[in-house]
PDB file of C-alpha atoms in Angstrom:
ATOM      1  CA  MET A   1     -31.819  20.126  14.817  1.00 52.00           C
ATOM      2  CA  ARG A   2     -32.764  23.873  13.854  1.00 52.00           C
ATOM      3  CA  THR A   3     -29.827  24.740  12.705  1.00 62.00           C
ATOM      4  CA  ARG A   4     -29.196  24.377   8.915  1.00 83.00           C
ATOM      5  CA  LEU A   5     -26.375  21.904   8.563  1.00 94.00           C
ATOM      6  CA  ASP A   6     -24.379  23.775   5.978  1.00 96.00           C
ATOM      7  CA  ARG A   7     -20.507  23.470   5.412  1.00 96.00           C
ATOM      8  CA  LYS A   8     -19.727  26.200   7.965  1.00 96.00           C
ATOM      9  CA  GLU A   9     -22.315  24.597  10.428  1.00 97.00           C
ATOM     10  CA  LEU A  10     -20.635  21.213  10.218  1.00 97.00           C
ATOM     11  CA  VAL A  11     -16.956  22.766  10.549  1.00 97.00           C
ATOM     12  CA  ARG A  12     -18.350  24.050  13.598  1.00 97.00           C
ATOM     13  CA  LEU A  13     -19.943  21.129  14.944  1.00 97.00           C
ATOM     14  CA  LEU A  14     -16.457  19.411  14.114  1.00 97.00           C
ATOM     15  CA  THR A  15     -14.288  21.211  16.409  1.00 97.00           C
ATOM     16  CA  VAL A  16     -16.892  22.324  19.581  1.00 97.00           C
ATOM     17  CA  SER A  17     -15.994  20.961  22.783  1.00 97.00           C
ATOM     18  CA  ASP A  18     -17.395  17.629  23.545  1.00 95.00           C
ATOM     19  CA  ALA A  19     -20.090  18.887  26.266  1.00 96.00           C
ATOM     20  CA  GLU A  20     -21.339  21.475  23.424  1.00 97.00           C
ATOM     21  CA  PHE A  21     -21.688  18.567  20.669  1.00 96.00           C
ATOM     22  CA  LEU A  22     -23.251  16.364  23.270  1.00 96.00           C
ATOM     23  CA  PRO A  23     -27.070  17.755  21.909  1.00 96.00           C
ATOM     24  CA  VAL A  24     -26.042  16.504  18.439  1.00 96.00           C
ATOM     25  CA  LEU A  25     -25.366  13.039  19.458  1.00 95.00           C
ATOM     26  CA  GLU A  26     -28.815  12.820  21.663  1.00 96.00           C
ATOM     27  CA  GLU A  27     -30.804  14.465  18.538  1.00 97.00           C
ATOM     28  CA  ALA A  28     -28.882  11.850  16.195  1.00 96.00           C
ATOM     29  CA  ASP A  29     -30.058   9.122  18.726  1.00 96.00           C
ATOM     30  CA  ARG A  30     -33.460  10.383  18.674  1.00 96.00           C
ATOM     31  CA  VAL A  31     -33.500  10.453  14.894  1.00 97.00           C
ATOM     32  CA  CYS A  32     -32.202   7.057  14.632  1.00 96.00           C
ATOM     33  CA  GLN A  33     -34.962   5.594  16.872  1.00 96.00           C
ATOM     34  CA  GLU A  34     -37.487   7.508  14.964  1.00 96.00           C
ATOM     35  CA  GLN A  35     -36.561   5.744  11.713  1.00 96.00           C
ATOM     36  CA  PHE A  36     -35.518   2.411  13.157  1.00 96.00           C
ATOM     37  CA  GLY A  37     -36.553   2.104  16.956  1.00 96.00           C
ATOM     38  CA  LYS A  38     -33.930   0.224  18.813  1.00 95.00           C
ATOM     39  CA  GLN A  39     -33.259  -2.188  16.032  1.00 95.00           C
ATOM     40  CA  VAL A  40     -29.757  -2.788  14.754  1.00 95.00           C
ATOM     41  CA  TYR A  41     -29.385  -4.669  11.387  1.00 95.00           C
ATOM     42  CA  ILE A  42     -26.689  -7.260  10.942  1.00 95.00           C
ATOM     43  CA  ARG A  43     -25.342  -7.920   7.706  1.00 96.00           C
ATOM     44  CA  ALA A  44     -23.099 -10.920   6.547  1.00 96.00           C
ATOM     45  CA  LEU A  45     -19.896  -9.628   4.998  1.00 97.00           C
ATOM     46  CA  LEU A  46     -17.958 -12.175   2.851  1.00 97.00           C
ATOM     47  CA  GLU A  47     -14.610 -10.991   1.647  1.00 97.00           C
ATOM     48  CA  PHE A  48     -14.137 -13.112  -1.650  1.00 98.00           C
ATOM     49  CA  SER A  49     -10.726 -11.911  -3.359  1.00 98.00           C
ATOM     50  CA  ASN A  50      -7.941  -9.996  -1.876  1.00 97.00           C
ATOM     51  CA  HIS A  51      -6.410  -9.258  -5.390  1.00 98.00           C
ATOM     52  CA  CYS A  52      -6.346  -5.391  -6.388  1.00 97.00           C
ATOM     53  CA  LYS A  53      -5.146  -3.553  -9.402  1.00 96.00           C
ATOM     54  CA  ARG A  54      -5.133  -0.366  -7.374  1.00 96.00           C
ATOM     55  CA  ALA A  55      -2.405   1.130  -5.647  1.00 96.00           C
ATOM     56  CA  CYS A  56      -3.958   3.141  -2.884  1.00 96.00           C
ATOM     57  CA  LYS A  57      -1.468   4.368  -0.331  1.00 95.00           C
ATOM     58  CA  TYR A  58      -3.648   3.723   3.020  1.00 94.00           C
ATOM     59  CA  CYS A  59      -4.604  -0.096   2.161  1.00 95.00           C
ATOM     60  CA  GLY A  60      -2.891  -3.332   2.959  1.00 94.00           C
ATOM     61  CA  LEU A  61      -4.597  -4.847  -0.158  1.00 96.00           C
ATOM     62  CA  ASN A  62      -2.951  -2.528  -2.754  1.00 95.00           C
ATOM     63  CA  CYS A  63      -1.086  -4.049  -5.485  1.00 95.00           C
ATOM     64  CA  THR A  64       2.387  -3.175  -4.762  1.00 94.00           C
ATOM     65  CA  ASN A  65       2.134  -5.143  -1.380  1.00 94.00           C
ATOM     66  CA  SER A  66       4.303  -8.246  -1.984  1.00 93.00           C
ATOM     67  CA  LYS A  67       4.251  -9.514   1.395  1.00 93.00           C
ATOM     68  CA  LEU A  68       0.601 -10.157   1.089  1.00 94.00           C
ATOM     69  CA  ALA A  69      -0.489 -13.764   0.226  1.00 95.00           C
ATOM     70  CA  ARG A  70      -3.483 -13.621  -2.504  1.00 97.00           C
ATOM     71  CA  PHE A  71      -6.370 -15.644  -2.629  1.00 97.00           C
ATOM     72  CA  ARG A  72      -9.482 -15.843  -4.784  1.00 98.00           C
ATOM     73  CA  MET A  73     -12.784 -17.860  -4.042  1.00 98.00           C
ATOM     74  CA  GLU A  74     -14.473 -19.820  -6.469  1.00 98.00           C
ATOM     75  CA  PRO A  75     -17.929 -18.736  -7.724  1.00 98.00           C
ATOM     76  CA  ASP A  76     -19.478 -21.846  -6.448  1.00 98.00           C
ATOM     77  CA  ALA A  77     -17.848 -21.319  -3.092  1.00 98.00           C
ATOM     78  CA  ILE A  78     -19.216 -17.906  -2.776  1.00 98.00           C
ATOM     79  CA  VAL A  79     -22.706 -18.810  -3.579  1.00 98.00           C
ATOM     80  CA  GLN A  80     -22.508 -21.693  -0.964  1.00 98.00           C
ATOM     81  CA  THR A  81     -21.154 -19.525   1.712  1.00 98.00           C
ATOM     82  CA  ALA A  82     -23.913 -16.762   0.908  1.00 98.00           C
ATOM     83  CA  VAL A  83     -26.573 -19.963   1.169  1.00 98.00           C
ATOM     84  CA  GLN A  84     -24.916 -20.751   4.564  1.00 97.00           C
ATOM     85  CA  ALA A  85     -25.225 -17.041   5.778  1.00 97.00           C
ATOM     86  CA  ALA A  86     -28.718 -16.989   4.892  1.00 97.00           C
ATOM     87  CA  ASP A  87     -29.426 -20.163   6.786  1.00 96.00           C
ATOM     88  CA  ALA A  88     -27.662 -18.735  10.067  1.00 95.00           C
ATOM     89  CA  GLY A  89     -30.491 -15.865   9.859  1.00 94.00           C
ATOM     90  CA  TYR A  90     -28.787 -13.114   7.944  1.00 96.00           C
ATOM     91  CA  ARG A  91     -31.013 -11.144   5.347  1.00 96.00           C
ATOM     92  CA  THR A  92     -28.266  -9.446   3.451  1.00 97.00           C
ATOM     93  CA  ILE A  93     -24.976 -10.418   2.336  1.00 98.00           C
ATOM     94  CA  VAL A  94     -22.172  -8.121   1.193  1.00 98.00           C
ATOM     95  CA  LEU A  95     -19.795  -9.749  -1.522  1.00 98.00           C
ATOM     96  CA  GLN A  96     -16.620  -7.487  -0.853  1.00 98.00           C
ATOM     97  CA  SER A  97     -13.118  -7.737  -2.939  1.00 98.00           C
ATOM     98  CA  GLY A  98     -10.432  -5.762  -3.887  1.00 96.00           C
ATOM     99  CA  GLU A  99     -10.634  -4.427  -7.592  1.00 97.00           C
ATOM    100  CA  ASP A 100     -10.047  -7.760  -9.194  1.00 97.00           C
ATOM    101  CA  ALA A 101     -10.487  -8.087 -12.821  1.00 95.00           C
ATOM    102  CA  TRP A 102     -10.778 -11.834 -12.582  1.00 97.00           C
ATOM    103  CA  TYR A 103     -14.378 -11.249 -11.812  1.00 98.00           C
ATOM    104  CA  SER A 104     -15.865  -9.745 -14.910  1.00 97.00           C
ATOM    105  CA  VAL A 105     -19.142  -8.102 -14.694  1.00 98.00           C
ATOM    106  CA  GLN A 106     -20.501 -11.198 -16.094  1.00 98.00           C
ATOM    107  CA  ILE A 107     -19.019 -13.403 -13.265  1.00 98.00           C
ATOM    108  CA  LEU A 108     -20.438 -11.233 -10.532  1.00 98.00           C
ATOM    109  CA  GLY A 109     -23.976 -10.957 -12.118  1.00 98.00           C
ATOM    110  CA  ASP A 110     -23.803 -14.998 -12.510  1.00 98.00           C
ATOM    111  CA  ILE A 111     -23.014 -15.191  -8.804  1.00 98.00           C
ATOM    112  CA  VAL A 112     -25.755 -12.663  -7.850  1.00 98.00           C
ATOM    113  CA  LYS A 113     -28.412 -14.671  -9.977  1.00 98.00           C
ATOM    114  CA  ALA A 114     -26.946 -18.126  -8.419  1.00 98.00           C
ATOM    115  CA  ILE A 115     -27.526 -16.617  -4.815  1.00 98.00           C
ATOM    116  CA  LYS A 116     -31.078 -15.197  -5.567  1.00 98.00           C
ATOM    117  CA  SER A 117     -31.923 -18.861  -7.021  1.00 98.00           C
ATOM    118  CA  GLU A 118     -30.818 -20.546  -4.100  1.00 97.00           C
ATOM    119  CA  ARG A 119     -32.143 -17.969  -1.388  1.00 97.00           C
ATOM    120  CA  PRO A 120     -34.599 -15.523  -3.191  1.00 97.00           C
ATOM    121  CA  HIS A 121     -35.080 -13.621   0.198  1.00 97.00           C
ATOM    122  CA  LEU A 122     -31.539 -12.834   0.678  1.00 98.00           C
ATOM    123  CA  ALA A 123     -30.261  -9.281  -0.258  1.00 98.00           C
ATOM    124  CA  VAL A 124     -27.240  -9.161  -2.181  1.00 98.00           C
ATOM    125  CA  THR A 125     -24.717  -5.910  -1.944  1.00 98.00           C
ATOM    126  CA  LEU A 126     -21.838  -5.658  -3.867  1.00 98.00           C
ATOM    127  CA  SER A 127     -18.476  -3.732  -2.980  1.00 98.00           C
ATOM    128  CA  CYS A 128     -16.082  -4.667  -5.686  1.00 98.00           C
ATOM    129  CA  GLY A 129     -14.745  -1.349  -7.016  1.00 96.00           C
ATOM    130  CA  GLU A 130     -15.324   1.113 -10.078  1.00 97.00           C
ATOM    131  CA  PHE A 131     -17.151  -0.005 -13.309  1.00 97.00           C
ATOM    132  CA  PRO A 132     -18.616   1.670 -16.459  1.00 97.00           C
ATOM    133  CA  ALA A 133     -22.092   2.865 -15.941  1.00 97.00           C
ATOM    134  CA  ASP A 134     -23.693   0.151 -17.850  1.00 97.00           C
ATOM    135  CA  ALA A 135     -22.057  -2.833 -15.692  1.00 98.00           C
ATOM    136  CA  TYR A 136     -24.061  -1.426 -12.462  1.00 98.00           C
ATOM    137  CA  GLN A 137     -27.208  -1.498 -14.768  1.00 98.00           C
ATOM    138  CA  TYR A 138     -26.499  -5.254 -15.438  1.00 98.00           C
ATOM    139  CA  LEU A 139     -25.802  -6.121 -12.202  1.00 98.00           C
ATOM    140  CA  LYS A 140     -29.130  -4.629 -10.986  1.00 98.00           C
ATOM    141  CA  GLN A 141     -30.757  -6.434 -13.653  1.00 98.00           C
ATOM    142  CA  CYS A 142     -29.119  -9.714 -12.303  1.00 98.00           C
ATOM    143  CA  GLY A 143     -30.744  -9.255  -8.952  1.00 98.00           C
ATOM    144  CA  ALA A 144     -28.144  -7.065  -6.937  1.00 98.00           C
ATOM    145  CA  ASP A 145     -29.988  -4.917  -4.248  1.00 98.00           C
ATOM    146  CA  ARG A 146     -27.150  -2.599  -3.317  1.00 98.00           C
ATOM    147  CA  TYR A 147     -23.657  -1.286  -4.281  1.00 98.00           C
ATOM    148  CA  LEU A 148     -20.941   0.099  -1.881  1.00 98.00           C
ATOM    149  CA  LEU A 149     -18.438   2.089  -3.160  1.00 98.00           C
ATOM    150  CA  LYS A 150     -16.966   4.392  -0.670  1.00 96.00           C
ATOM    151  CA  HIS A 151     -15.042   7.600  -1.889  1.00 95.00           C
ATOM    152  CA  GLU A 152     -12.762   7.899   1.014  1.00 94.00           C
ATOM    153  CA  THR A 153     -12.060  11.874   0.609  1.00 96.00           C
ATOM    154  CA  SER A 154     -13.744  14.132  -1.603  1.00 96.00           C
ATOM    155  CA  ASP A 155     -10.892  16.552  -1.565  1.00 96.00           C
ATOM    156  CA  PRO A 156      -9.432  16.085  -5.155  1.00 96.00           C
ATOM    157  CA  LYS A 157      -5.850  16.542  -4.445  1.00 96.00           C
ATOM    158  CA  LEU A 158      -5.909  14.245  -1.140  1.00 96.00           C
ATOM    159  CA  TYR A 159      -7.592  11.930  -3.268  1.00 96.00           C
ATOM    160  CA  ALA A 160      -5.240  11.945  -6.052  1.00 96.00           C
ATOM    161  CA  TYR A 161      -2.210  11.672  -3.505  1.00 95.00           C
ATOM    162  CA  LEU A 162      -4.184   8.523  -1.798  1.00 96.00           C
ATOM    163  CA  HIS A 163      -5.301   7.059  -5.075  1.00 95.00           C
ATOM    164  CA  PRO A 164      -2.380   7.596  -7.734  1.00 93.00           C
ATOM    165  CA  ASP A 165      -4.405   5.371 -10.545  1.00 91.00           C
ATOM    166  CA  SER A 166      -7.945   7.285 -10.029  1.00 91.00           C
ATOM    167  CA  SER A 167      -9.408  10.444  -9.488  1.00 95.00           C
ATOM    168  CA  PHE A 168     -12.320  11.620  -7.098  1.00 96.00           C
ATOM    169  CA  ALA A 169     -14.251  12.954 -10.275  1.00 97.00           C
ATOM    170  CA  GLU A 170     -14.226   9.141 -11.596  1.00 96.00           C
ATOM    171  CA  ARG A 171     -15.314   7.821  -8.179  1.00 97.00           C
ATOM    172  CA  PHE A 172     -17.987  10.437  -8.062  1.00 97.00           C
ATOM    173  CA  SER A 173     -19.375   9.580 -11.530  1.00 97.00           C
ATOM    174  CA  CYS A 174     -19.534   5.933 -10.571  1.00 98.00           C
ATOM    175  CA  LEU A 175     -21.546   6.661  -7.278  1.00 98.00           C
ATOM    176  CA  LYS A 176     -23.920   8.711  -9.456  1.00 97.00           C
ATOM    177  CA  ALA A 177     -24.022   5.738 -11.923  1.00 98.00           C
ATOM    178  CA  ILE A 178     -24.976   3.281  -9.182  1.00 98.00           C
ATOM    179  CA  LYS A 179     -27.798   5.506  -7.963  1.00 98.00           C
ATOM    180  CA  GLU A 180     -29.132   5.916 -11.540  1.00 98.00           C
ATOM    181  CA  ALA A 181     -29.081   2.190 -12.077  1.00 98.00           C
ATOM    182  CA  GLY A 182     -31.579   1.931  -9.317  1.00 98.00           C
ATOM    183  CA  LEU A 183     -29.189   0.033  -6.761  1.00 98.00           C
ATOM    184  CA  GLU A 184     -29.146   1.292  -3.069  1.00 98.00           C
ATOM    185  CA  THR A 185     -26.316   3.245  -3.040  1.00 98.00           C
ATOM    186  CA  GLY A 186     -23.272   2.923  -0.263  1.00 97.00           C
ATOM    187  CA  GLY A 187     -20.745   5.355   0.086  1.00 97.00           C
ATOM    188  CA  GLY A 188     -18.538   6.610   3.072  1.00 96.00           C
ATOM    189  CA  PHE A 189     -15.247   8.028   3.988  1.00 97.00           C
ATOM    190  CA  MET A 190     -12.389   7.788   6.234  1.00 96.00           C
ATOM    191  CA  ILE A 191     -11.422   9.776   9.345  1.00 96.00           C
ATOM    192  CA  GLY A 192      -7.564  10.893   9.990  1.00 96.00           C
ATOM    193  CA  LEU A 193      -6.345  10.623   6.573  1.00 94.00           C
ATOM    194  CA  VAL A 194      -3.122  12.524   6.308  1.00 92.00           C
ATOM    195  CA  GLY A 195      -3.967  16.081   4.945  1.00 91.00           C
ATOM    196  CA  GLN A 196      -7.338  16.027   6.051  1.00 95.00           C
ATOM    197  CA  THR A 197      -8.932  18.782   8.011  1.00 96.00           C
ATOM    198  CA  PRO A 198     -12.710  19.632   9.307  1.00 97.00           C
ATOM    199  CA  GLU A 199     -13.485  21.407   6.349  1.00 97.00           C
ATOM    200  CA  THR A 200     -12.841  18.268   4.237  1.00 97.00           C
ATOM    201  CA  ILE A 201     -14.559  15.944   6.564  1.00 98.00           C
ATOM    202  CA  ALA A 202     -17.762  18.449   6.189  1.00 98.00           C
ATOM    203  CA  ASP A 203     -17.236  18.296   2.517  1.00 98.00           C
ATOM    204  CA  ASP A 204     -17.123  14.364   2.758  1.00 98.00           C
ATOM    205  CA  LEU A 205     -20.322  14.448   4.537  1.00 98.00           C
ATOM    206  CA  LEU A 206     -22.021  16.872   2.086  1.00 98.00           C
ATOM    207  CA  THR A 207     -20.959  14.470  -0.729  1.00 97.00           C
ATOM    208  CA  VAL A 208     -22.594  11.279   0.593  1.00 97.00           C
ATOM    209  CA  ALA A 209     -25.588  13.333   1.155  1.00 97.00           C
ATOM    210  CA  SER A 210     -25.516  15.074  -2.337  1.00 96.00           C
ATOM    211  CA  ILE A 211     -25.855  11.505  -3.951  1.00 96.00           C
ATOM    212  CA  PRO A 212     -27.788  10.908  -1.715  1.00 97.00           C
ATOM    213  CA  CYS A 213     -26.434   7.476  -0.365  1.00 97.00           C
ATOM    214  CA  ASP A 214     -28.695   5.102   1.089  1.00 98.00           C
ATOM    215  CA  MET A 215     -26.089   3.674   3.213  1.00 97.00           C
ATOM    216  CA  ALA A 216     -22.900   5.218   4.189  1.00 96.00           C
ATOM    217  CA  GLY A 217     -19.949   3.908   6.248  1.00 95.00           C
ATOM    218  CA  VAL A 218     -17.659   6.295   8.233  1.00 95.00           C
ATOM    219  CA  GLY A 219     -14.420   4.686   9.998  1.00 92.00           C
ATOM    220  CA  PRO A 220     -11.153   5.921  11.311  1.00 93.00           C
ATOM    221  CA  PHE A 221      -7.984   5.467   9.238  1.00 93.00           C
ATOM    222  CA  LEU A 222      -5.932   2.564  10.583  1.00 93.00           C
ATOM    223  CA  PRO A 223      -2.228   2.187   9.239  1.00 93.00           C
ATOM    224  CA  HIS A 224      -1.111  -0.725   7.717  1.00 93.00           C
ATOM    225  CA  PRO A 225       2.686  -1.702   8.348  1.00 93.00           C
ATOM    226  CA  ASP A 226       2.969  -2.807   4.454  1.00 93.00           C
ATOM    227  CA  THR A 227       1.961   0.689   3.087  1.00 94.00           C
ATOM    228  CA  VAL A 228       3.733   4.101   2.742  1.00 93.00           C
ATOM    229  CA  LEU A 229       1.490   5.483   5.331  1.00 94.00           C
ATOM    230  CA  ARG A 230       2.616   2.901   7.987  1.00 93.00           C
ATOM    231  CA  ASP A 231       3.975   5.481  10.295  1.00 94.00           C
ATOM    232  CA  ALA A 232       0.977   7.944  10.079  1.00 94.00           C
ATOM    233  CA  PRO A 233      -1.380   8.321  13.235  1.00 94.00           C
ATOM    234  CA  HIS A 234      -4.366   6.517  13.439  1.00 93.00           C
ATOM    235  CA  GLY A 235      -7.593   8.659  13.227  1.00 93.00           C
ATOM    236  CA  SER A 236      -9.989   9.547  16.028  1.00 92.00           C
ATOM    237  CA  ALA A 237     -12.783   7.361  17.479  1.00 91.00           C
ATOM    238  CA  SER A 238     -14.594  10.350  18.769  1.00 91.00           C
ATOM    239  CA  LEU A 239     -14.293  12.296  15.726  1.00 95.00           C
ATOM    240  CA  THR A 240     -15.668   9.364  13.798  1.00 94.00           C
ATOM    241  CA  ILE A 241     -18.676   9.335  16.181  1.00 94.00           C
ATOM    242  CA  ARG A 242     -19.407  12.864  15.567  1.00 96.00           C
ATOM    243  CA  ALA A 243     -19.149  12.432  11.875  1.00 97.00           C
ATOM    244  CA  VAL A 244     -21.573   9.714  12.066  1.00 96.00           C
ATOM    245  CA  ALA A 245     -24.136  11.658  14.319  1.00 97.00           C
ATOM    246  CA  LEU A 246     -23.777  14.453  11.832  1.00 97.00           C
ATOM    247  CA  LEU A 247     -24.374  12.122   8.733  1.00 97.00           C
ATOM    248  CA  ARG A 248     -27.528  10.808  10.616  1.00 97.00           C
ATOM    249  CA  LEU A 249     -29.111  14.201  10.848  1.00 97.00           C
ATOM    250  CA  LEU A 250     -28.042  14.832   7.141  1.00 97.00           C
ATOM    251  CA  LEU A 251     -29.763  11.398   5.926  1.00 97.00           C
ATOM    252  CA  PRO A 252     -32.280  10.420   8.434  1.00 97.00           C
ATOM    253  CA  LYS A 253     -33.379   7.252   6.564  1.00 97.00           C
ATOM    254  CA  ALA A 254     -29.876   5.889   5.639  1.00 97.00           C
ATOM    255  CA  ASN A 255     -28.081   2.959   6.997  1.00 97.00           C
ATOM    256  CA  LEU A 256     -25.359   3.981   8.935  1.00 97.00           C
ATOM    257  CA  PRO A 257     -22.741   1.250  10.147  1.00 93.00           C
ATOM    258  CA  ALA A 258     -20.612   0.944  13.113  1.00 88.00           C
ATOM    259  CA  THR A 259     -17.602   0.160  10.919  1.00 76.00           C
ATOM    260  CA  THR A 260     -15.178  -2.812  11.556  1.00 67.00           C
ATOM    261  CA  ALA A 261     -12.431  -0.161  11.773  1.00 60.00           C
ATOM    262  CA  LEU A 262     -13.992   1.569  14.882  1.00 63.00           C
ATOM    263  CA  GLY A 263     -14.227  -1.692  16.989  1.00 59.00           C
ATOM    264  CA  VAL A 264     -10.479  -2.544  15.839  1.00 54.00           C
ATOM    265  CA  LEU A 265      -9.398   1.237  17.131  1.00 54.00           C
ATOM    266  CA  ASP A 266     -11.617   1.497  20.263  1.00 62.00           C
ATOM    267  CA  ALA A 267     -14.271  -1.342  21.171  1.00 63.00           C
ATOM    268  CA  GLU A 268     -16.130   1.251  23.804  1.00 65.00           C
ATOM    269  CA  GLN A 269     -16.525   3.591  21.063  1.00 65.00           C
ATOM    270  CA  LYS A 270     -17.870   0.868  18.821  1.00 63.00           C
ATOM    271  CA  ASP A 271     -20.710  -0.033  21.502  1.00 66.00           C
ATOM    272  CA  LYS A 272     -21.534   3.983  22.029  1.00 81.00           C
ATOM    273  CA  ILE A 273     -22.061   4.612  18.294  1.00 83.00           C
ATOM    274  CA  PHE A 274     -25.215   2.903  18.351  1.00 89.00           C
ATOM    275  CA  ARG A 275     -26.549   5.664  20.547  1.00 89.00           C
ATOM    276  CA  CYS A 276     -25.276   8.081  18.220  1.00 92.00           C
ATOM    277  CA  GLY A 277     -26.892   7.481  14.960  1.00 94.00           C
ATOM    278  CA  ALA A 278     -25.439   4.067  13.705  1.00 94.00           C
ATOM    279  CA  ASN A 279     -28.074   1.308  13.289  1.00 95.00           C
ATOM    280  CA  VAL A 280     -25.977  -1.503  11.069  1.00 95.00           C
ATOM    281  CA  ILE A 281     -23.131  -4.004  11.920  1.00 93.00           C
ATOM    282  CA  MET A 282     -21.309  -6.077   9.495  1.00 92.00           C
ATOM    283  CA  GLN A 283     -20.204  -9.668  10.877  1.00 93.00           C
ATOM    284  CA  LYS A 284     -17.398 -11.487   8.817  1.00 94.00           C
ATOM    285  CA  VAL A 285     -18.726 -14.803   7.369  1.00 96.00           C
ATOM    286  CA  THR A 286     -15.514 -15.134   5.270  1.00 96.00           C
ATOM    287  CA  PRO A 287     -13.589 -18.743   5.470  1.00 94.00           C
ATOM    288  CA  ALA A 288     -11.002 -18.903   8.091  1.00 90.00           C
ATOM    289  CA  ASP A 289      -8.455 -19.631   5.862  1.00 90.00           C
ATOM    290  CA  PHE A 290      -8.924 -16.251   3.901  1.00 94.00           C
ATOM    291  CA  LYS A 291     -10.073 -14.064   6.657  1.00 90.00           C
ATOM    292  CA  LYS A 292      -6.576 -13.546   8.219  1.00 89.00           C
ATOM    293  CA  MET A 293      -5.605 -12.515   4.390  1.00 91.00           C
ATOM    294  CA  TYR A 294      -8.094  -9.776   3.977  1.00 93.00           C
ATOM    295  CA  GLN A 295      -6.374  -7.151   5.831  1.00 89.00           C
ATOM    296  CA  ILE A 296      -7.235  -3.635   4.486  1.00 89.00           C
ATOM    297  CA  TYR A 297      -5.773  -2.172   7.942  1.00 84.00           C
ATOM    298  CA  PRO A 298      -4.264  -4.651  10.812  1.00 78.00           C
ATOM    299  CA  ALA A 299      -6.932  -6.383  12.570  1.00 75.00           C
ATOM    300  CA  LYS A 300      -6.912  -9.394  15.187  1.00 74.00           C
ATOM    301  CA  PHE A 301      -7.582 -12.760  13.354  1.00 73.00           C
ATOM    302  CA  GLN A 302     -10.874 -14.449  14.861  1.00 78.00           C
ATOM    303  CA  ASP A 303     -12.046 -17.914  13.875  1.00 82.00           C
ATOM    304  CA  TYR A 304     -15.568 -18.802  14.326  1.00 86.00           C
ATOM    305  CA  SER A 305     -18.209 -20.476  12.368  1.00 90.00           C
ATOM    306  CA  ILE A 306     -21.022 -18.243  10.605  1.00 92.00           C
ATOM    307  CA  GLU A 307     -23.606 -19.613  12.967  1.00 92.00           C
ATOM    308  CA  GLU A 308     -21.003 -18.572  16.253  1.00 91.00           C
ATOM    309  CA  GLY A 309     -20.423 -15.047  14.714  1.00 90.00           C
ATOM    310  CA  ARG A 310     -23.990 -14.519  14.398  1.00 92.00           C
ATOM    311  CA  ARG A 311     -24.566 -15.458  18.121  1.00 92.00           C
ATOM    312  CA  GLN A 312     -21.556 -13.497  18.886  1.00 90.00           C
ATOM    313  CA  VAL A 313     -22.912 -10.154  17.105  1.00 88.00           C
ATOM    314  CA  GLU A 314     -26.455 -10.799  18.349  1.00 92.00           C
ATOM    315  CA  GLU A 315     -24.904 -10.907  22.084  1.00 90.00           C
ATOM    316  CA  GLU A 316     -23.114  -7.839  21.586  1.00 88.00           C
ATOM    317  CA  ILE A 317     -25.987  -5.670  20.237  1.00 89.00           C
ATOM    318  CA  ARG A 318     -28.315  -6.793  23.260  1.00 91.00           C
ATOM    319  CA  ARG A 319     -25.613  -5.897  25.650  1.00 89.00           C
ATOM    320  CA  VAL A 320     -25.871  -2.125  24.727  1.00 87.00           C
ATOM    321  CA  GLY A 321     -29.511  -2.134  24.764  1.00 90.00           C
ATOM    322  CA  ARG A 322     -30.453  -2.411  21.321  1.00 91.00           C
ATOM    323  CA  ILE A 323     -32.497  -5.194  19.286  1.00 93.00           C
ATOM    324  CA  PRO A 324     -30.833  -7.594  16.620  1.00 92.00           C
ATOM    325  CA  VAL A 325     -32.458  -7.839  13.365  1.00 88.00           C
TER     326      VAL A 325
END
C-alpha cells in the first residue's frame, strides 16, 4: 500500500466498511504470495503441560481453576513425540506449556538437545512463558530455533487487569531479550478483549512490528466457562482477519498463522485467512489423553493419530487452493 501505516491509518482501516477494506485484503494476499507463493507451512504443536503459575483472567489453564485436571509429560515422552512428528513429515515442532516451574530452563534445554540429537533437521519452537534474559540465550545455545511469547495486549492498564501477576513492561522486555538472544521471535495478541478499542489493536500491531517479530499469531478471544470472563462476548472473526492482513503489510516476511481459535470460532473464516496474509497453520500432535485437558479456551476434542492429523491438515490446505509444506 502506498499509504503509510501509522497508528492513525491503522485505526481508520480497522473501522472502515468491508468494501473499503477489500483492497487491503487483496494487497495482503499479494504481499504474502510474493514472499511465500501459495505455500502454507504446517507446524506440529505439542502441548506438554497444563500446569501454570499465572492467574490470567481469560485462560482456562490459570492457576485458580480447580476444575481442571492437570498433567505433565515426561521429558523422554516429549522427545519421542517430537520424533514421531518429524517422521510424519513435520519440519517444525512447537513445544507449548503453561508457565510450569517444574520444567526448569535446564530441563527444557536438555529436551531441545535430545530432539536435535534424534532429528537434527527438526526446528524447535518453545512457548513456555517468561524467563530471565540469560535463559533465552541458554536455550538458543541448546539448539532452540524459535521462541513464541504472545503479549496479548499492549495497553498497560488492560494488561494489568488481565494478568494480575505480571505487567506489559515485563512481557515486552522478554520479547526484546528473545530477539537479542538470536532466536526467531514470535509474538501476538487477541482480538475482542474486554476494554479493547481500535486504538489498542493498532498499538498491538505496532508493538509486534517494533520488535520486529519473525512470527505472530492473532486470534479472537474465546471465553472459557471456568474463568471470570466466562460471560464476555467472543472476539470478531472478521476483525481478526483485518488485523492479520494489516500485520502482513507491516511485516511482509513474517510467518503469520491461521490460529486455532479462529477455526474454533468460524471455520469458513479460517479458510479465508489464507487469502488475506496468513501462511502458517499448526496441527496438534499432543497425545489424546492430554489433548482434551489443554484448553486455554473451549474447543471440540478430536482424537487422531499424528499421521492422520497431518493428512487432514494437508487436505484442508489443498481445498483452499494452497500448497502444504
